[in-house]
mmCIF file of C-alpha atoms in Angstrom:
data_model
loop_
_atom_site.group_PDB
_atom_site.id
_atom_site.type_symbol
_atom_site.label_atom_id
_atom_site.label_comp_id
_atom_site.label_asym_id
_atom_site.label_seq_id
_atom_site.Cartn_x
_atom_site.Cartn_y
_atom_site.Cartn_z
ATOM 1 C CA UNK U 1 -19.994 -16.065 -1.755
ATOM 2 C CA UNK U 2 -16.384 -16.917 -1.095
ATOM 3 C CA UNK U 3 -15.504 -15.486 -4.848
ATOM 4 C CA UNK U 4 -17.339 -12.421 -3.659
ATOM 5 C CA UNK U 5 -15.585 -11.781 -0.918
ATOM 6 C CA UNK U 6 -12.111 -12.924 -2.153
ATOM 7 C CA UNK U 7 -13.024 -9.894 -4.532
ATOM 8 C CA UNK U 8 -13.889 -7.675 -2.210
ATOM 9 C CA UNK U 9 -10.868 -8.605 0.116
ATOM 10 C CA UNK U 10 -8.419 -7.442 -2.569
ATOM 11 C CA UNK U 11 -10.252 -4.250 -3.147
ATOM 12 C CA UNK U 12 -10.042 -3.861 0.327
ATOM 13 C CA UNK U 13 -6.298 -4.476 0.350
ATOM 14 C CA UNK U 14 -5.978 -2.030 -2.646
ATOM 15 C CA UNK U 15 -7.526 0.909 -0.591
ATOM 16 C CA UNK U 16 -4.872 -0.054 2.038
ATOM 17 C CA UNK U 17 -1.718 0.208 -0.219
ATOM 18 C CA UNK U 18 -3.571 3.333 -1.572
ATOM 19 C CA UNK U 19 -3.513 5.201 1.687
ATOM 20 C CA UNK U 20 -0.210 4.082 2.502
ATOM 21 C CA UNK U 21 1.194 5.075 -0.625
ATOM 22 C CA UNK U 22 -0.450 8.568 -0.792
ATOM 23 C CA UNK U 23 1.011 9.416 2.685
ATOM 24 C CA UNK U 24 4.380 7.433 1.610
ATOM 25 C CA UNK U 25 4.658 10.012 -1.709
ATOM 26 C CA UNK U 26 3.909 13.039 0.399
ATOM 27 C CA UNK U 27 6.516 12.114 3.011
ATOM 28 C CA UNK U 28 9.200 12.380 0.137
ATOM 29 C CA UNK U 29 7.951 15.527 -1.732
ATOM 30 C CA UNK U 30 7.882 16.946 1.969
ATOM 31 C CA UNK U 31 11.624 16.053 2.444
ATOM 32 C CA UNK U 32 12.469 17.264 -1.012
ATOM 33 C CA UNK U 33 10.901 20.610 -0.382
ATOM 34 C CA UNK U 34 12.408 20.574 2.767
ATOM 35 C CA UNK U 35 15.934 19.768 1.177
ATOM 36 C CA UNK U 36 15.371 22.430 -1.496
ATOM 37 C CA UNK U 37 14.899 25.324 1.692
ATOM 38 C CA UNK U 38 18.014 23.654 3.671
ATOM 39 C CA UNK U 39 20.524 22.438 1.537
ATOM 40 C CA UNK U 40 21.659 25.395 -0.789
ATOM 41 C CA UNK U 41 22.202 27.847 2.685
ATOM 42 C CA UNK U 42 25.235 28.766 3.582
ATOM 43 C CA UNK U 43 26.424 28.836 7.115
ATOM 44 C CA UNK U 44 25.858 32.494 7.169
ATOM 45 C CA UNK U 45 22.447 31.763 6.428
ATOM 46 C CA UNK U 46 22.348 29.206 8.816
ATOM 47 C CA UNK U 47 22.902 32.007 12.292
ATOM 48 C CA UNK U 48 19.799 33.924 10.738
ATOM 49 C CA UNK U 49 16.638 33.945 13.187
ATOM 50 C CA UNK U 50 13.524 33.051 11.685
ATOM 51 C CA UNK U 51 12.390 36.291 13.498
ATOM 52 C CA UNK U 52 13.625 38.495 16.367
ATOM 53 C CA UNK U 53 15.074 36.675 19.077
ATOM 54 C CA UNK U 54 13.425 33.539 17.711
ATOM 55 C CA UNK U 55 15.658 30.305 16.732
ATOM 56 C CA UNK U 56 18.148 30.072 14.434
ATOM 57 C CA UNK U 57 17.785 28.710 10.861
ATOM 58 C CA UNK U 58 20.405 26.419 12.019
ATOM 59 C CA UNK U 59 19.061 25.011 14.558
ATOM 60 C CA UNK U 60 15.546 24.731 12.640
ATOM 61 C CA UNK U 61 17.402 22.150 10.440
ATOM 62 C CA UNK U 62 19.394 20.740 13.317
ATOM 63 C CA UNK U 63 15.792 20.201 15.072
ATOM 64 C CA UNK U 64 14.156 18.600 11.913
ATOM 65 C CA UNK U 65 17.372 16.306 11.528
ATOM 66 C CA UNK U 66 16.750 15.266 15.434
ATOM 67 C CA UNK U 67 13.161 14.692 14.908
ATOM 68 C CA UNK U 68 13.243 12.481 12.125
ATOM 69 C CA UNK U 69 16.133 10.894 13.520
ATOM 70 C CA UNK U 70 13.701 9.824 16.617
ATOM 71 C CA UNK U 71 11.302 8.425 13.922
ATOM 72 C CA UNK U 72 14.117 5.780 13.038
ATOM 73 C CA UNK U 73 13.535 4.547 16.993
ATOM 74 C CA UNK U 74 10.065 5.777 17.584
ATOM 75 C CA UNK U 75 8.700 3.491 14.353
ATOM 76 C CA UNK U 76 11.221 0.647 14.573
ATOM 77 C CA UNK U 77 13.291 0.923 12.342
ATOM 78 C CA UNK U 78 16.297 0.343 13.892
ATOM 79 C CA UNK U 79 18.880 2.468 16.190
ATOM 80 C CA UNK U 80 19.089 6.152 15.592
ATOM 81 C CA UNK U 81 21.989 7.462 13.782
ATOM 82 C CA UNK U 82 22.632 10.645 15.843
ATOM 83 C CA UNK U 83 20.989 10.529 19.173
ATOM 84 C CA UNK U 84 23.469 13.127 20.547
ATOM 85 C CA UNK U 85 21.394 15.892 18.465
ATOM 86 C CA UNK U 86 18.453 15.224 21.172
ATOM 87 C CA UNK U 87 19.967 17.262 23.678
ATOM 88 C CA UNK U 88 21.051 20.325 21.570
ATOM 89 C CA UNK U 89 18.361 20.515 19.503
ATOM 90 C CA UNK U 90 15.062 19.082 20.731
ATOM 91 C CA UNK U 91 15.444 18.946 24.936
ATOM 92 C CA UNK U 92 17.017 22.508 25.007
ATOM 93 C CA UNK U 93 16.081 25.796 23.261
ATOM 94 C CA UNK U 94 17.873 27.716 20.866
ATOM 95 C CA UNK U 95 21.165 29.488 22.279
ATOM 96 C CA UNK U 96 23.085 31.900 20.507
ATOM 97 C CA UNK U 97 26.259 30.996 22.705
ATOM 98 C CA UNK U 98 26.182 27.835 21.595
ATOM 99 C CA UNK U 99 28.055 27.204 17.857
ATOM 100 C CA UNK U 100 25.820 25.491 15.210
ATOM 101 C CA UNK U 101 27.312 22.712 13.361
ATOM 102 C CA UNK U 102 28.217 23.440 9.702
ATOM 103 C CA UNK U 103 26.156 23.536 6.628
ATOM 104 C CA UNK U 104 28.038 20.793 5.777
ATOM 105 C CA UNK U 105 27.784 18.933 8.861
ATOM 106 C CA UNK U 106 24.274 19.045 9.055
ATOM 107 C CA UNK U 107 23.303 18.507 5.018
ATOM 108 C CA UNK U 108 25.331 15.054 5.807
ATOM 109 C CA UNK U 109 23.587 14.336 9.068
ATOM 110 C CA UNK U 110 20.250 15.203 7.189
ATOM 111 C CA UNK U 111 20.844 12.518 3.913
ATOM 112 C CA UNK U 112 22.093 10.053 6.396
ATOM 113 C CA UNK U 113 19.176 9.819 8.533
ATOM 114 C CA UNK U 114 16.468 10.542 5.619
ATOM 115 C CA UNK U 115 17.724 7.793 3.806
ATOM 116 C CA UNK U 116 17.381 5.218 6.728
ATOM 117 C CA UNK U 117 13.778 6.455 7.544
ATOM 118 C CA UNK U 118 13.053 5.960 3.834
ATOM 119 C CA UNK U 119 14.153 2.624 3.597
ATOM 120 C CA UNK U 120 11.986 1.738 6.790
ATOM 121 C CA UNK U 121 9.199 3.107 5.671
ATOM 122 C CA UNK U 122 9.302 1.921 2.666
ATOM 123 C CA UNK U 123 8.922 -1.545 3.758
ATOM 124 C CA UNK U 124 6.462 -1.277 5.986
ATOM 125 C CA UNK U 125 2.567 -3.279 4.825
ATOM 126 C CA UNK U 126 -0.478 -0.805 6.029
ATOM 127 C CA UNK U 127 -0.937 -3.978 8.759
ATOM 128 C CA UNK U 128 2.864 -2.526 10.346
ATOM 129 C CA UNK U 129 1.529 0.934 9.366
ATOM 130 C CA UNK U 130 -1.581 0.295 12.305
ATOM 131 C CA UNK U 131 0.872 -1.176 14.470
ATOM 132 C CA UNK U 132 1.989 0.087 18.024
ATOM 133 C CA UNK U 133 4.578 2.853 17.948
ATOM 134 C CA UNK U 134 7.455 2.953 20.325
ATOM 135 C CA UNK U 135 6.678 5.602 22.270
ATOM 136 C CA UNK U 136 3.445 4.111 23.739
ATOM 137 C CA UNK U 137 2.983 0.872 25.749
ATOM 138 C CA UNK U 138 1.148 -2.034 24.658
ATOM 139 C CA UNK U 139 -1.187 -1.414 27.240
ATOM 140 C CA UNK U 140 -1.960 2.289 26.472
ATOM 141 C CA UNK U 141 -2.346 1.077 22.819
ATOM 142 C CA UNK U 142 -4.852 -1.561 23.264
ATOM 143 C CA UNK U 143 -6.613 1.868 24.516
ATOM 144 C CA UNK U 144 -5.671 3.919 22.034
ATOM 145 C CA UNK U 145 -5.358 2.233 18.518
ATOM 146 C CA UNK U 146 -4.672 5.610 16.814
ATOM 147 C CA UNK U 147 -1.292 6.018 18.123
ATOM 148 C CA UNK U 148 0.193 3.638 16.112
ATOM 149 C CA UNK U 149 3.006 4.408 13.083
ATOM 150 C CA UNK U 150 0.675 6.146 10.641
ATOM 151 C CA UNK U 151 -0.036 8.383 13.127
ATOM 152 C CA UNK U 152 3.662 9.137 13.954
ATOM 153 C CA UNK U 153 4.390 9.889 9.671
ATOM 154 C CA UNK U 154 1.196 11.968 9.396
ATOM 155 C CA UNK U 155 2.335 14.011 12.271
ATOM 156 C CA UNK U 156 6.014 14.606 11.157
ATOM 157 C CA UNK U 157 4.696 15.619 8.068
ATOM 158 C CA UNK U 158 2.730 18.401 9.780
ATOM 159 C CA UNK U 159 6.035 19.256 11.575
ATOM 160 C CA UNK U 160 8.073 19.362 8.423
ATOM 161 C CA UNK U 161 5.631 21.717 6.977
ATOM 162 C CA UNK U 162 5.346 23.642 10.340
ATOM 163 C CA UNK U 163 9.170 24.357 10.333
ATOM 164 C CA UNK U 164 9.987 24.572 6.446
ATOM 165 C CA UNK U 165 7.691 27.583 6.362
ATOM 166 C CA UNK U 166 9.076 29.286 9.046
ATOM 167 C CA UNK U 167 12.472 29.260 7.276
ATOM 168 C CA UNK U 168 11.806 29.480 3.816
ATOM 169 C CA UNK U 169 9.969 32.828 4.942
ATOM 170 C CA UNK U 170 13.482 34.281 5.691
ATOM 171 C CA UNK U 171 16.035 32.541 3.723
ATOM 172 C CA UNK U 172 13.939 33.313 -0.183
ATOM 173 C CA UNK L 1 -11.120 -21.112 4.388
ATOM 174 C CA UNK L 2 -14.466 -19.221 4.151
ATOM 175 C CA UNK L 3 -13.733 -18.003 8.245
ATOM 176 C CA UNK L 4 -10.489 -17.388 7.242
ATOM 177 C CA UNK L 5 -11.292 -14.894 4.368
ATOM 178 C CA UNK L 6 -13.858 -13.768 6.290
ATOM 179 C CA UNK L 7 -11.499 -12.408 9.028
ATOM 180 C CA UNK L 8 -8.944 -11.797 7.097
ATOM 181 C CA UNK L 9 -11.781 -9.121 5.022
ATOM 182 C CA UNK L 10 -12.113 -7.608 8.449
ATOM 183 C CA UNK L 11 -9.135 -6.861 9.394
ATOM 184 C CA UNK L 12 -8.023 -5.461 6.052
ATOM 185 C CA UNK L 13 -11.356 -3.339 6.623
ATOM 186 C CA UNK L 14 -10.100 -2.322 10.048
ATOM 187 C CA UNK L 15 -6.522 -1.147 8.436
ATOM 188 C CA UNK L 16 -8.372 0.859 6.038
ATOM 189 C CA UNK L 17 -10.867 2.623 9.108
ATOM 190 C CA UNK L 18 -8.104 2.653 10.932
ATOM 191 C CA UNK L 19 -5.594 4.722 8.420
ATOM 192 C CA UNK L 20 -8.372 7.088 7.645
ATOM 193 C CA UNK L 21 -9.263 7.955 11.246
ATOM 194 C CA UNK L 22 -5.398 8.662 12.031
ATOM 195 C CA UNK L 23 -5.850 11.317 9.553
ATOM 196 C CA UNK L 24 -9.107 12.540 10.495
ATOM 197 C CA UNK L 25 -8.159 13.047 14.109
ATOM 198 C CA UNK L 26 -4.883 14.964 12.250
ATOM 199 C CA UNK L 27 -6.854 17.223 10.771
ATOM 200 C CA UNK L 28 -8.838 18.069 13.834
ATOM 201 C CA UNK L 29 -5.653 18.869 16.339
ATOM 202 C CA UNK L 30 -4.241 20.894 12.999
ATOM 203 C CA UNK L 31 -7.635 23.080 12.513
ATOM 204 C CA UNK L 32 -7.654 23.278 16.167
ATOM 205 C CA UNK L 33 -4.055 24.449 16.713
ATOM 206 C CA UNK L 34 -4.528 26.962 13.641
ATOM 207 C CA UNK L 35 -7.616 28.450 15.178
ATOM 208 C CA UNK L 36 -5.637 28.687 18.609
ATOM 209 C CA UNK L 37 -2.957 30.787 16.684
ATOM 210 C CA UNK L 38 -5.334 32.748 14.203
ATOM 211 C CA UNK L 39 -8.802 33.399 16.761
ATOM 212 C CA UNK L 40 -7.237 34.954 19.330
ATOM 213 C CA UNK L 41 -5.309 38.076 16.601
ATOM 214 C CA UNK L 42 -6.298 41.488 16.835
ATOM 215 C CA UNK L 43 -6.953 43.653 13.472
ATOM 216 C CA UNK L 44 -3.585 45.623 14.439
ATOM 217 C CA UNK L 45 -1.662 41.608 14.766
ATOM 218 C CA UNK L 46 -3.502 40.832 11.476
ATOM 219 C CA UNK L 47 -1.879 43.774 9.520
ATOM 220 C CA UNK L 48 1.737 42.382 10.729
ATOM 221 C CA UNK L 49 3.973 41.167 8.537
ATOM 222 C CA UNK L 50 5.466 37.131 8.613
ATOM 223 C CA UNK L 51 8.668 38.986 7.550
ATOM 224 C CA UNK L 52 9.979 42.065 6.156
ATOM 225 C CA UNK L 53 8.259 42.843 2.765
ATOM 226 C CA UNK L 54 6.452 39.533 2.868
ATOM 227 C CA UNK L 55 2.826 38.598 3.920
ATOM 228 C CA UNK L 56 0.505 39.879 6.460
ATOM 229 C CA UNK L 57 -0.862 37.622 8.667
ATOM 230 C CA UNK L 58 -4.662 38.242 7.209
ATOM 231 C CA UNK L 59 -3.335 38.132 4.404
ATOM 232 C CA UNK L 60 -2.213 34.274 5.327
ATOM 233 C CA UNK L 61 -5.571 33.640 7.468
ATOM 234 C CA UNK L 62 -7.162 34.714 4.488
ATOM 235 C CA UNK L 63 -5.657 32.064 2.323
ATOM 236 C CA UNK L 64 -6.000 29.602 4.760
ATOM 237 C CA UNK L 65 -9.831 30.193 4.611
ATOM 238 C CA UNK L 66 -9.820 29.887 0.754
ATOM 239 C CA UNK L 67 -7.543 26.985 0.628
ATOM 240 C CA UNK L 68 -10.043 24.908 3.153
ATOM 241 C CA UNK L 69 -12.894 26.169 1.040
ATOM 242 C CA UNK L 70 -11.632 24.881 -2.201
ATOM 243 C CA UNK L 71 -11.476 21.481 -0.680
ATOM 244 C CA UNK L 72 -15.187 21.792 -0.149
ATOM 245 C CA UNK L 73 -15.511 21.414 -4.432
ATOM 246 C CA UNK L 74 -12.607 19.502 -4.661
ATOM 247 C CA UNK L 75 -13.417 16.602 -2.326
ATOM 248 C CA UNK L 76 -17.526 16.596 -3.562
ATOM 249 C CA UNK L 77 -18.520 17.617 -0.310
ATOM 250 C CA UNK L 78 -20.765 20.454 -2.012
ATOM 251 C CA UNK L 79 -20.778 24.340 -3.167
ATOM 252 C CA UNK L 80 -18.071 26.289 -1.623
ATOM 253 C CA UNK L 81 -18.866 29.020 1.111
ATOM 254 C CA UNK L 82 -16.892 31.797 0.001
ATOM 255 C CA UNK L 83 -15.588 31.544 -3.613
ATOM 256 C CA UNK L 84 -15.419 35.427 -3.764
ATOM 257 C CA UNK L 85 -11.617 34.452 -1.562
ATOM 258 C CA UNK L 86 -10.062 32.585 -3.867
ATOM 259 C CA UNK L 87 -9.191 35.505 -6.197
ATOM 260 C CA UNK L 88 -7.987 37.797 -3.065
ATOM 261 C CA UNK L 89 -5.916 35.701 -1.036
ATOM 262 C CA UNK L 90 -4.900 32.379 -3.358
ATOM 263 C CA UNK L 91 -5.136 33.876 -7.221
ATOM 264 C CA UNK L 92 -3.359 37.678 -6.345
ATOM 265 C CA UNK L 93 -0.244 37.981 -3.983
ATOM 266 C CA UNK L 94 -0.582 40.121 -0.795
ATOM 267 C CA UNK L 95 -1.268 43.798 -1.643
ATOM 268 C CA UNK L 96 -0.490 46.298 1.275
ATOM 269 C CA UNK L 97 -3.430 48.629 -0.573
ATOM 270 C CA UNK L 98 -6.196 46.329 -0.230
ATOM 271 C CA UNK L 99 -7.673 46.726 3.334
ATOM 272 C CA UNK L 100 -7.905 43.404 5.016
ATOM 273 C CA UNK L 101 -11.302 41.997 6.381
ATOM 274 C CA UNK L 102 -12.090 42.600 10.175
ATOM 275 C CA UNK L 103 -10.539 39.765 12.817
ATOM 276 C CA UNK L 104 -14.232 38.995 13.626
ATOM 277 C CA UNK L 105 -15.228 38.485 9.632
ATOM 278 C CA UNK L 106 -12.355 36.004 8.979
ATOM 279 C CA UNK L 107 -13.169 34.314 12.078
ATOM 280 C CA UNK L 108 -16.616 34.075 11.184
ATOM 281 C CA UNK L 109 -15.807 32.404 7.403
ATOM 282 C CA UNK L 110 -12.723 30.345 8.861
ATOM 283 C CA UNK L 111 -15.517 28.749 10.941
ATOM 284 C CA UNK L 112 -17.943 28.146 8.796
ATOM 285 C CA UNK L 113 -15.969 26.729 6.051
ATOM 286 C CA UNK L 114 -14.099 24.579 8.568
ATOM 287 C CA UNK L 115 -17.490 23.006 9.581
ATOM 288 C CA UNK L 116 -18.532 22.284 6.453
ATOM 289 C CA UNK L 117 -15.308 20.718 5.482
ATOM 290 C CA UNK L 118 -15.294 18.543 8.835
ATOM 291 C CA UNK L 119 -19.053 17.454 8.378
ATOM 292 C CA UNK L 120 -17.959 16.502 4.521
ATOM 293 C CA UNK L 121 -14.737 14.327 5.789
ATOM 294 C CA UNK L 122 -16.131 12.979 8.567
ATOM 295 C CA UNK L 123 -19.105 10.861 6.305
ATOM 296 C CA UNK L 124 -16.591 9.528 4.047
ATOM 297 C CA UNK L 125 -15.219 5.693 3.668
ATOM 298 C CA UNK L 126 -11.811 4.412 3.016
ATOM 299 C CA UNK L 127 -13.326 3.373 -1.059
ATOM 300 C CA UNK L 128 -14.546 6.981 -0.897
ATOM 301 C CA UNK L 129 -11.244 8.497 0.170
ATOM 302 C CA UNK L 130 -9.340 6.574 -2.474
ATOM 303 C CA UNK L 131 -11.879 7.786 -4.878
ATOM 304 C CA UNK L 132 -10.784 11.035 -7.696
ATOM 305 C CA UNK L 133 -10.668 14.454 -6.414
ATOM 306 C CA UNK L 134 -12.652 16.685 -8.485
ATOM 307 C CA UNK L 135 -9.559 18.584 -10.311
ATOM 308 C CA UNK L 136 -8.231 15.636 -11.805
ATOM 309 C CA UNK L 137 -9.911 13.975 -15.193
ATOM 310 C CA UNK L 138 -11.173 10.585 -15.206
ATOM 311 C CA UNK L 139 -8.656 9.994 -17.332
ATOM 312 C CA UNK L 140 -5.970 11.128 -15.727
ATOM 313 C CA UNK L 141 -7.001 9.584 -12.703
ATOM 314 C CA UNK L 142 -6.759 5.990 -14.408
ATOM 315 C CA UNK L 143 -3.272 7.014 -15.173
ATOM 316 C CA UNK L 144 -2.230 8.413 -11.318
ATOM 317 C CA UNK L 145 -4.648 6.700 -9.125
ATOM 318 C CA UNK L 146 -2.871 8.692 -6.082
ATOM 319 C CA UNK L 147 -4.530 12.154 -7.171
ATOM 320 C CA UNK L 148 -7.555 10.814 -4.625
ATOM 321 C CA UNK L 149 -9.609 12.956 -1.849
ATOM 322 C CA UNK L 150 -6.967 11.015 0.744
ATOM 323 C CA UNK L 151 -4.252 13.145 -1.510
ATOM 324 C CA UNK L 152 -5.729 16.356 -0.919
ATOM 325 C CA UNK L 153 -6.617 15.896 2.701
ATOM 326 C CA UNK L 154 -2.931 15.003 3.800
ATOM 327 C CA UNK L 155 -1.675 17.674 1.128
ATOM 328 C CA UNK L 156 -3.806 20.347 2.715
ATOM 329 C CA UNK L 157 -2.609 19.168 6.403
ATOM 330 C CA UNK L 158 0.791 19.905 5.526
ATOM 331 C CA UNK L 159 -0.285 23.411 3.823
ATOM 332 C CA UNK L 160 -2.168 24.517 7.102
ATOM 333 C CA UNK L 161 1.420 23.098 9.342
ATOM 334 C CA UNK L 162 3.535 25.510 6.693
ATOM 335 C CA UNK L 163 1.488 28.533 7.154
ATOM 336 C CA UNK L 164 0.773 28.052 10.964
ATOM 337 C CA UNK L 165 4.335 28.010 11.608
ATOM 338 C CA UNK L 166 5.382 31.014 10.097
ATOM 339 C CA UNK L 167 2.156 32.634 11.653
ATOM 340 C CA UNK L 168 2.717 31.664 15.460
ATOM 341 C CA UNK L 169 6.750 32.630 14.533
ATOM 342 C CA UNK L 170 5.582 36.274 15.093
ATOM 343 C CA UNK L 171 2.692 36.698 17.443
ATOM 344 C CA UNK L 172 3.929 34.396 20.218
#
């Protein structure tokens, strides 16, 4: 009995690791892709709308960099690296008026905070990938078990996806 | 020690439940969002194009609706609903020639393969969702273990997030 289930405790922890490490692999083919779309355009590129009077490419990327940047907080990691992209690029909408930072200036903001999510997640055991998130009391969670960290990676990888497409649509 | 392993064994069998419902409850809100954005098109909004000289949007519902159908034979679930897609709309490029089906006959296949795909993913277990997808060799799988069902669900999650995005970019 107890060699049974010692067995069947480490195929259980197997399946854990498994699931973690799928989603873990498809976070970083999802940032390469999205690095392949963003990282070779020029800043010319960069003031095109994804469609008429839609957002700029620019601030596409600007809003990616933002939103993972919030992961860094939201999963915690640790302090975000640029918090002052909130405002411009995830509180308020596009505006033309308003000058983009350059290519440059955003491909650096973009390896600087991809690399710190990475390392976080990297570390985390599937028991910190079921754990609260930082956007949702402790209360609320004991509700709600499914807002927890795993949750908040599955879901930027739907956003990644949502927003590469839209851009690599007009920038290939 | 026996208690301990015990509850130890269900916890690690909570993890597991717990990272497979976070992505079963993903895959609802992103069938459910795409079905917001693609139910509501006319014929005329189907024949519009994401961009200049690129896709129409059937053309994309279209490939949506084979793409969720191939998961049907890929995850085990059973016999696909409309194979007679795949060579339209994932095997040939868009083709301004070849008429489009009506708004009412996509909706009518996007729903029924999306409710045989949900009835197939909803049954399965954590050891099933770590288990080979059927496109891989048992071979191969040995060798890459992460080419599971889990793979092709979060995959395919992503897929439906890159087409949605460039969809809803030009009909809202």
């Amino acid at each position: 009995m107890s060699a049974f289930t010692g067995t069947q405790s480490a195929n259980e922890t197997n399946a854990q690791q498994m699931l973690t490490t799928v989603a873990l692999n498809l976070w970083k083919q999802t940032i390469e892709r999205a690095d392949k779309t963003f990282s070779a355009l020029t800043d010319e590129q960069l003031q095109k709308q994804i469609a008429p009077g839609k957002n700029r490419v620019g601030y596409v990327w600007g809003h990616l960099i933002a939103a993972n940047d919030y992961m860094i907080q939201l999963l915690g990691i640790g302090e975000r690296v640029h918090p002052e992209l909130q405002q411009t690029f995830v509180t308020n909408p596009d505006d033309r008026a308003n000058q983009l930072p350059s290519a440059e200036q955003l491909k650096s903001y973009w390896n600087e905070v991809n690399a710190k999510v990475l390392a976080g997640i990297s570390a985390f055991s599937p028991e910190e990938w079921i754990g609260r998130h930082n956007a949702v009391s402790e209360e609320d969670f004991a509700k709600e078990p499914t807002r927890n960290r795993f949750a908040v990676l599955l879901s930027r990888i739907y956003h990644l996806g949502y927003h590469t497409g839209q851009v690599i649509t007009v920038t290939k």
